[in-house]
Short mmCIF file of C-alpha atoms and ligand atoms in Angstrom, two decimals:
data_model
loop_
_atom_site.label_atom_id
_atom_site.label_comp_id
_atom_site.label_asym_id
_atom_site.label_seq_id
_atom_site.Cartn_x
_atom_site.Cartn_y
_atom_site.Cartn_z
CA MET N 1 0.00 0.00 0.00
CA ALA N 2 1.23 3.47 -0.87
CA LEU N 3 2.55 5.87 1.74
CA ILE N 4 0.66 9.15 1.55
CA LEU N 5 2.58 12.38 1.13
CA HIS N 6 0.83 15.60 2.07
CA ALA N 7 1.83 18.46 -0.24
CA GLY N 8 0.79 20.09 -3.48
CA SER N 9 1.84 18.56 -6.78
CA THR N 10 4.31 21.38 -7.55
CA ASN N 11 5.97 21.49 -4.12
CA LYS N 12 9.74 21.27 -4.58
CA ASN N 13 10.30 19.80 -1.12
CA ALA N 14 7.82 17.02 -1.87
CA TYR N 15 9.82 16.19 -5.03
CA LYS N 16 12.71 15.03 -2.81
CA ALA N 17 10.56 12.25 -1.36
CA LEU N 18 8.93 11.42 -4.69
CA ILE N 19 12.30 11.18 -6.49
CA ALA N 20 13.79 9.11 -3.66
CA ALA N 21 10.75 6.84 -3.82
CA GLU N 22 11.02 6.43 -7.59
CA TYR N 23 14.70 5.47 -7.39
CA SER N 24 14.05 3.11 -4.46
CA GLY N 25 10.98 1.31 -5.75
CA VAL N 26 8.86 2.60 -2.86
CA ASP N 27 5.21 3.47 -3.43
CA VAL N 28 4.60 7.08 -2.32
CA LYS N 29 1.55 8.98 -3.51
CA LEU N 30 0.55 12.60 -3.11
CA VAL N 31 -2.65 13.13 -1.16
CA GLU N 32 -5.51 14.03 -3.48
CA ASP N 33 -6.71 17.61 -4.01
CA PHE N 34 -4.25 19.20 -1.60
CA GLN N 35 -5.00 22.88 -1.00
CA MET N 36 -2.07 24.89 0.36
CA GLY N 37 -3.00 27.19 3.23
CA VAL N 38 -6.20 25.26 3.90
CA MET N 39 -5.39 21.60 4.39
CA ASN N 40 -2.06 22.23 6.09
CA LYS N 41 -3.77 24.46 8.65
CA SER N 42 -6.51 21.96 9.54
CA PRO N 43 -6.52 20.40 13.04
CA GLY N 44 -5.87 16.96 11.56
CA PHE N 45 -2.80 18.21 9.70
CA VAL N 46 -1.43 20.15 12.68
CA LYS N 47 -1.54 16.91 14.66
CA MET N 48 0.88 15.49 12.08
CA ASN N 49 3.08 18.59 11.95
CA PRO N 50 2.59 21.20 14.70
CA ILE N 51 4.11 23.98 12.54
CA GLY N 52 1.62 23.33 9.72
CA LYS N 53 4.20 22.97 6.95
CA VAL N 54 4.42 20.53 4.10
CA PRO N 55 5.52 17.98 3.16
CA VAL N 56 4.37 15.41 5.70
CA LEU N 57 4.56 11.67 5.09
CA GLU N 58 2.13 9.28 6.72
CA THR N 59 4.01 6.13 7.75
CA PRO N 60 2.75 2.98 9.50
CA ASP N 61 4.58 4.26 12.61
CA GLY N 62 3.18 7.78 12.53
CA PRO N 63 3.68 11.00 10.59
CA LEU N 64 7.05 12.40 9.56
CA PHE N 65 7.82 15.98 8.56
CA GLU N 66 10.87 17.81 7.12
CA SER N 67 11.57 16.91 3.51
CA ASN N 68 15.13 15.66 4.05
CA ALA N 69 14.03 13.37 6.88
CA ILE N 70 11.19 12.08 4.71
CA ALA N 71 13.49 11.43 1.75
CA CYS N 72 15.97 9.55 4.00
CA TYR N 73 13.16 7.50 5.52
CA VAL N 74 11.92 6.51 2.06
CA VAL N 75 15.41 5.55 0.87
CA ARG N 76 15.98 3.42 4.00
CA LEU N 77 12.82 1.43 3.32
CA LYS N 78 14.75 -0.41 0.62
CA GLU N 79 17.24 -2.84 2.12
CA ASN N 80 20.86 -2.24 1.05
CA ASN N 81 19.78 0.76 -0.99
CA PRO N 82 22.81 1.95 -3.00
CA LEU N 83 21.51 5.53 -2.72
CA LEU N 84 22.78 5.50 0.88
CA GLY N 85 26.39 4.84 -0.16
CA SER N 86 28.61 2.04 1.08
CA SER N 87 31.69 3.67 2.62
CA LEU N 88 32.44 6.50 5.02
CA ILE N 89 33.28 8.92 2.22
CA GLU N 90 30.13 7.97 0.32
CA TYR N 91 27.99 8.47 3.45
CA GLY N 92 29.60 11.90 3.84
CA ARG N 93 28.97 12.82 0.20
CA VAL N 94 25.34 11.77 0.43
CA GLU N 95 24.97 13.89 3.56
CA GLN N 96 26.70 16.93 2.05
CA TRP N 97 24.17 17.07 -0.79
CA ILE N 98 21.21 16.46 1.50
CA VAL N 99 21.98 19.42 3.76
CA LEU N 100 22.52 21.91 0.94
N1 GSH V 201 12.46 22.70 5.99
C1 GSH V 201 11.11 22.31 5.60
C2 GSH V 201 10.45 23.48 4.90
C3 GSH V 201 8.94 23.29 4.84
C4 GSH V 201 8.28 24.50 4.27
O1 GSH V 201 8.72 25.65 4.47
N2 GSH V 201 7.18 24.27 3.55
C5 GSH V 201 6.42 25.35 3.00
C6 GSH V 201 6.09 25.04 1.55
S1 GSH V 201 7.52 24.79 0.55
C7 GSH V 201 5.12 25.47 3.75
O2 GSH V 201 4.52 24.48 4.14
N3 GSH V 201 4.64 26.70 3.96
C8 GSH V 201 3.36 26.91 4.56
C9 GSH V 201 3.44 27.83 5.72
O3 GSH V 201 4.54 28.29 6.07
O4 GSH V 201 2.38 28.10 6.26
C10 GSH V 201 11.19 21.08 4.70
O5 GSH V 201 12.20 20.90 4.01
O6 GSH V 201 10.24 20.29 4.72
#
């Protein structure tokens, strides 16, 4: 079953998770008919992210916010995912691009 990502379809921060998902073979879908400034301010959304910002990913273990954290979570869902690197220098290089 797909993990649901809360954000609009043109949100650049949501693209990080969607691209990571595509490269990792993980099923992530944007929530339908997202309306910025409306849905992300609803009580249900604020329970998922108290600062009311997108993206937020619904996971089986609860919601996750911050796009970099979401992208890393998605990548780690695939065992031995080469996107994570396989040596200290590769881990560092992955990290350096994530925090930019
Ligand atoms: N550092 C956050 C930034 C989140 C963020 O600023 N999202 C904007 C849209 S790109 C937002 O939800 N703005 C709505 C608001 O501030 O009310 C991330 O990478 O997820």
